[in-house]
Coordinates of N, CA, C and O in Angstrom, one line a residue:
M1 N -9.3 -2.5 14.1 CA -10.0 -1.8 13.1 C -9.6 -2.9 11.3 O -10.5 -3.0 10.5
D2 N -8.6 -3.7 11.6 CA -8.6 -4.7 10.3 C -9.3 -6.1 10.3 O -9.7 -6.1 9.7
S3 N -10.2 -5.8 11.2 CA -11.0 -6.7 11.7 C -12.0 -6.3 11.1 O -13.3 -7.4 10.9
I4 N -12.4 -5.1 11.4 CA -13.6 -3.8 10.4 C -13.6 -5.0 9.0 O -14.6 -5.2 8.1
K5 N -12.6 -4.2 8.5 CA -12.1 -4.0 7.7 C -12.9 -5.7 6.7 O -12.5 -5.7 5.6
E6 N -11.8 -6.5 7.4 CA -12.1 -7.9 7.2 C -13.2 -8.9 7.7 O -14.0 -9.3 5.8
A7 N -14.4 -7.7 7.7 CA -15.8 -8.4 7.8 C -16.9 -7.7 6.7 O -17.2 -8.6 6.0
A8 N -15.8 -6.3 6.0 CA -16.6 -5.9 5.3 C -15.8 -6.9 3.9 O -16.7 -6.7 3.3
D9 N -14.9 -7.2 3.4 CA -14.5 -8.3 2.5 C -15.7 -9.6 3.0 O -15.4 -9.3 1.4
L10 N -15.0 -10.3 3.4 CA -16.8 -11.5 3.8 C -18.1 -10.3 3.2 O -17.9 -11.9 2.7
Y11 N -18.0 -9.8 3.6 CA -19.5 -9.7 3.7 C -19.8 -9.5 1.8 O -19.9 -10.2 0.8
I12 N -18.7 -8.3 1.4 CA -18.4 -8.6 -0.3 C -18.3 -9.3 -0.6 O -19.5 -9.9 -2.3
M13 N -17.7 -10.2 -0.7 CA -17.1 -11.6 -1.7 C -18.2 -12.6 -0.9 O -19.1 -13.1 -1.6
N14 N -19.1 -12.3 -0.2 CA -20.3 -13.7 0.3 C -21.5 -13.5 -0.9 O -22.4 -14.2 -0.8
Y15 N -21.6 -11.7 -1.0 CA -22.8 -11.5 -1.2 C -22.6 -10.8 -2.4 O -23.7 -10.9 -3.1
I16 N -22.1 -11.0 -3.2 CA -22.3 -10.4 -4.7 C -21.8 -11.5 -5.6 O -21.1 -12.5 -5.7
S17 N -22.2 -11.3 -7.0 CA -22.4 -12.5 -7.6 C -21.7 -12.3 -9.1 O -21.6 -11.1 -9.5
K18 N -21.9 -13.2 -10.1 CA -20.9 -13.0 -11.4 C -22.2 -11.7 -12.1 O -22.9 -11.8 -12.6
G19 N -21.1 -11.0 -13.2 CA -21.2 -9.7 -14.2 C -22.2 -8.6 -13.0 O -22.2 -7.9 -13.3
D20 N -21.5 -8.7 -11.6 CA -20.8 -7.4 -10.6 C -20.9 -6.6 -10.8 O -19.6 -7.1 -11.3
I21 N -20.4 -5.6 -10.5 CA -18.9 -4.4 -10.5 C -18.8 -4.3 -9.4 O -19.6 -3.7 -8.5
A22 N -18.0 -3.8 -8.6 CA -17.4 -3.2 -7.6 C -15.7 -2.6 -8.2 O -15.7 -2.5 -9.0
I23 N -15.9 -1.1 -7.1 CA -15.1 -0.4 -7.2 C -13.9 -0.6 -5.6 O -14.4 -0.8 -4.7
T24 N -13.3 -1.3 -5.9 CA -11.9 -1.0 -4.7 C -10.4 -1.2 -5.2 O -10.6 -1.2 -6.1
Q25 N -9.8 -0.8 -4.3 CA -8.1 -0.6 -4.2 C -7.4 -1.8 -3.4 O -6.1 -1.8 -3.2
D26 N -8.4 -2.5 -2.9 CA -8.0 -3.9 -2.0 C -7.8 -4.6 -3.5 O -8.4 -5.5 -3.7
I27 N -6.1 -4.8 -3.9 CA -5.3 -5.7 -4.9 C -6.4 -7.5 -4.3 O -6.2 -7.9 -5.2
G28 N -6.2 -7.5 -3.0 CA -6.3 -9.2 -2.6 C -8.5 -9.3 -2.9 O -8.2 -10.2 -3.2
L29 N -8.4 -8.5 -2.4 CA -9.9 -8.2 -2.7 C -10.1 -7.8 -4.0 O -11.5 -8.9 -4.7
A30 N -9.9 -8.0 -4.9 CA -9.9 -7.7 -6.3 C -9.9 -8.8 -6.8 O -10.8 -9.4 -7.8
S31 N -8.6 -10.2 -6.4 CA -8.2 -10.9 -7.5 C -9.1 -11.8 -6.7 O -10.0 -13.3 -7.7
T32 N -10.2 -11.6 -5.6 CA -10.6 -12.6 -4.9 C -12.5 -12.6 -6.0 O -12.8 -13.6 -6.5
L33 N -12.7 -11.0 -6.6 CA -14.0 -11.3 -6.6 C -13.4 -11.6 -8.8 O -15.0 -11.7 -9.3
L34 N -12.5 -10.8 -9.2 CA -12.4 -11.8 -10.1 C -11.8 -13.3 -10.5 O -13.2 -13.2 -11.6
V35 N -12.2 -13.9 -9.6 CA -12.7 -15.0 -9.6 C -13.9 -15.8 -9.8 O -14.3 -16.8 -10.9
K36 N -14.3 -14.8 -9.4 CA -16.5 -14.8 -9.3 C -16.5 -14.4 -10.4 O -18.1 -14.4 -10.4
G37 N -15.7 -13.9 -11.0 CA -17.1 -13.5 -12.5 C -17.4 -11.6 -12.4 O -17.6 -11.2 -13.2
V38 N -16.9 -11.0 -11.5 CA -16.8 -9.6 -11.1 C -15.8 -8.7 -11.5 O -15.7 -8.7 -11.9
Y39 N -16.7 -8.0 -12.2 CA -16.1 -6.6 -12.7 C -15.6 -6.3 -11.6 O -15.7 -5.5 -11.2
V40 N -13.9 -5.3 -11.7 CA -14.1 -5.1 -10.5 C -12.9 -3.5 -11.0 O -11.6 -4.0 -11.8
L41 N -13.1 -2.8 -10.6 CA -12.7 -1.1 -11.6 C -11.7 -0.5 -9.9 O -12.3 -0.6 -8.8
S42 N -10.6 0.3 -9.9 CA -10.2 0.8 -9.3 C -10.6 1.9 -8.9 O -11.9 2.8 -9.5
P43 N -10.4 2.6 -7.4 CA -11.5 4.2 -8.1 C -11.6 5.0 -8.7 O -11.4 6.0 -9.2
R44 N -10.1 5.0 -9.3 CA -9.2 5.2 -11.1 C -10.1 5.3 -11.6 O -9.8 5.7 -12.7
G45 N -11.1 4.4 -12.0 CA -11.8 3.8 -13.1 C -10.8 2.4 -14.0 O -11.6 2.2 -14.6
I46 N -10.2 2.4 -13.0 CA -9.2 1.1 -14.2 C -9.7 -0.1 -14.2 O -9.8 -0.4 -13.3
L47 N -10.0 -0.9 -14.6 CA -10.9 -2.4 -14.8 C -10.5 -3.2 -14.7 O -8.1 -3.0 -15.4
F48 N -9.5 -3.8 -13.6 CA -9.0 -5.1 -13.2 C -8.8 -6.1 -14.0 O -10.1 -6.4 -14.2
E49 N -7.7 -7.0 -14.6 CA -7.8 -8.0 -15.3 C -7.3 -8.8 -14.9 O -6.3 -8.3 -13.9
E50 N -8.1 -10.7 -15.1 CA -7.3 -11.6 -14.5 C -6.2 -11.5 -15.2 O -4.8 -12.0 -13.8
K51 N -5.9 -11.0 -16.4 CA -4.4 -11.3 -16.3 C -2.9 -9.9 -15.8 O -1.7 -11.0 -16.5
E52 N -3.0 -9.6 -15.7 CA -2.8 -8.8 -14.8 C -2.9 -8.4 -12.7 O -1.4 -7.6 -12.8
I53 N -3.6 -8.2 -13.1 CA -3.8 -9.5 -11.4 C -2.6 -9.5 -10.7 O -2.2 -9.1 -9.5
E54 N -2.2 -11.0 -10.5 CA -1.0 -11.3 -10.5 C 0.6 -10.7 -10.4 O 0.7 -10.4 -9.3
T55 N 1.2 -10.3 -11.3 CA 1.8 -8.8 -11.2 C 1.4 -7.7 -10.5 O 2.2 -7.9 -9.7
A56 N -0.1 -7.4 -10.0 CA -0.2 -6.4 -9.1 C -0.1 -7.5 -8.0 O 0.5 -6.8 -6.5
L57 N -0.5 -8.1 -7.4 CA -0.3 -8.9 -6.4 C 0.8 -8.9 -5.9 O 1.4 -8.9 -4.7
E58 N 1.9 -9.5 -7.0 CA 3.6 -9.7 -6.6 C 4.2 -7.8 -6.3 O 4.4 -8.0 -5.3
L59 N 3.8 -6.7 -6.8 CA 4.2 -5.2 -6.7 C 3.6 -5.8 -5.2 O 4.5 -4.6 -4.8
R60 N 2.8 -5.9 -4.8 CA 2.6 -5.5 -2.9 C 2.9 -6.6 -2.3 O 3.4 -5.6 -0.7
H61 N 3.0 -7.5 -2.4 CA 4.0 -8.3 -1.8 C 5.5 -7.6 -1.1 O 5.9 -7.4 -0.3
L62 N 6.1 -6.9 -2.4 CA 7.2 -6.2 -2.6 C 7.6 -5.1 -1.4 O 7.9 -5.0 -0.2

């Protein structure tokens, strides 16, 4: 099951472009997409921003 999830993430990372919009609850994927200039929203409609993603990654790690 994890390999399928990773395959989907890799597909998204390879085919998404700057300025596109992505909706995900995966903080790791969100941080990768932000670096590419993608607008990333949570399923609740919250816009992820680079300045806040580090905190979200640290909280996920805990």
